[in-house]
Amino acid sequence: LAAVNVDSDSFADNVVFAAIIARVGKYQLTRQKVCAYKPMADSMPAMLREEAFHLAAGVIPLRRWAKRAAQGDPFITMDG
């Protein structure tokens, strides 16, 4: 849980965070779909849909950024 308390000072930080941490969340929720406690198992599809939104909020901009950097956009680079 310490990952959610890391400071981010740029758009890139937020996008990468969403792409990575939401993927971890999706994995954890997927594992909880099979649960002996029925109310929890029943809540997983809705939670997974929400996590998919968070994941897309990171992956889509990251993919666009990488594509523009590869095309030579002078304002979008992969340099740290």
Coordinates of C-alpha atoms in Angstrom, one line a residue:
L1 CA 0.0 0.0 0.0
A2 CA 3.0 2.3 0.3
A3 CA 2.9 2.8 -3.5
V4 CA -0.2 5.0 -3.3
N5 CA 1.7 7.4 -1.1
V6 CA 4.5 8.1 -3.5
D7 CA 4.7 11.7 -4.6
S8 CA 4.1 12.3 -8.3
D9 CA 5.1 15.5 -9.9
S10 CA 4.3 15.0 -13.5
F11 CA 1.7 13.7 -15.9
A12 CA 4.1 10.8 -16.8
D13 CA 4.3 9.8 -13.1
N14 CA 0.5 9.6 -12.9
V15 CA 0.1 7.6 -16.2
V16 CA 2.8 5.1 -15.3
F17 CA 1.4 4.7 -11.8
A18 CA -2.1 4.0 -13.2
A19 CA -0.7 1.5 -15.8
I20 CA 1.3 -0.5 -13.2
I21 CA -0.7 -0.2 -10.0
A22 CA -4.1 -0.8 -11.7
R23 CA -2.6 -4.0 -13.3
V24 CA -1.7 -5.2 -9.8
G25 CA -5.2 -4.3 -8.6
K26 CA -6.8 -6.2 -11.6
Y27 CA -4.7 -9.3 -10.7
Q28 CA -5.7 -9.2 -7.1
L29 CA -9.4 -8.7 -7.8
T30 CA -9.3 -11.5 -10.4
R31 CA -7.9 -13.8 -7.8
Q32 CA -10.8 -12.9 -5.5
K33 CA -13.5 -13.7 -8.0
V34 CA -13.4 -17.3 -6.6
C35 CA -14.2 -16.7 -3.0
A36 CA -16.1 -18.7 -0.4
Y37 CA -17.7 -15.5 0.9
K38 CA -20.4 -15.0 -1.8
P39 CA -21.0 -11.2 -1.3
M40 CA -17.4 -10.6 -1.9
A41 CA -17.3 -12.9 -5.0
D42 CA -20.4 -11.2 -6.3
S43 CA -18.9 -7.8 -6.0
M44 CA -15.8 -8.6 -8.1
P45 CA -17.3 -8.1 -11.6
A46 CA -18.2 -4.5 -10.9
M47 CA -14.9 -3.9 -9.2
L48 CA -13.0 -5.4 -12.1
R49 CA -14.9 -3.1 -14.5
E50 CA -13.8 -0.1 -12.5
E51 CA -10.2 -1.4 -12.3
A52 CA -10.2 -1.8 -16.1
F53 CA -11.1 2.0 -16.4
H54 CA -8.1 2.8 -14.1
L55 CA -5.8 0.6 -16.1
A56 CA -6.9 2.2 -19.4
A57 CA -6.4 5.6 -17.9
G58 CA -2.7 4.7 -17.7
V59 CA -2.1 2.4 -20.6
I60 CA -3.8 4.4 -23.3
P61 CA -1.9 7.7 -22.7
L62 CA 1.4 5.7 -22.2
R63 CA 0.9 3.9 -25.5
R64 CA 0.1 7.2 -27.3
W65 CA 3.2 8.8 -25.8
A66 CA 5.5 6.0 -26.8
K67 CA 4.0 6.0 -30.4
R68 CA 4.6 9.7 -30.7
A69 CA 8.1 9.4 -29.3
A70 CA 8.9 6.7 -31.8
Q71 CA 7.6 8.9 -34.7
G72 CA 10.2 11.5 -33.7
D73 CA 7.9 14.1 -32.1
P74 CA 10.3 16.7 -30.7
F75 CA 8.1 17.4 -27.7
I76 CA 7.4 13.8 -26.7
T77 CA 10.5 11.7 -25.9
M78 CA 11.3 8.6 -23.9
D79 CA 14.3 10.4 -22.2
G80 CA 14.1 10.4 -18.4

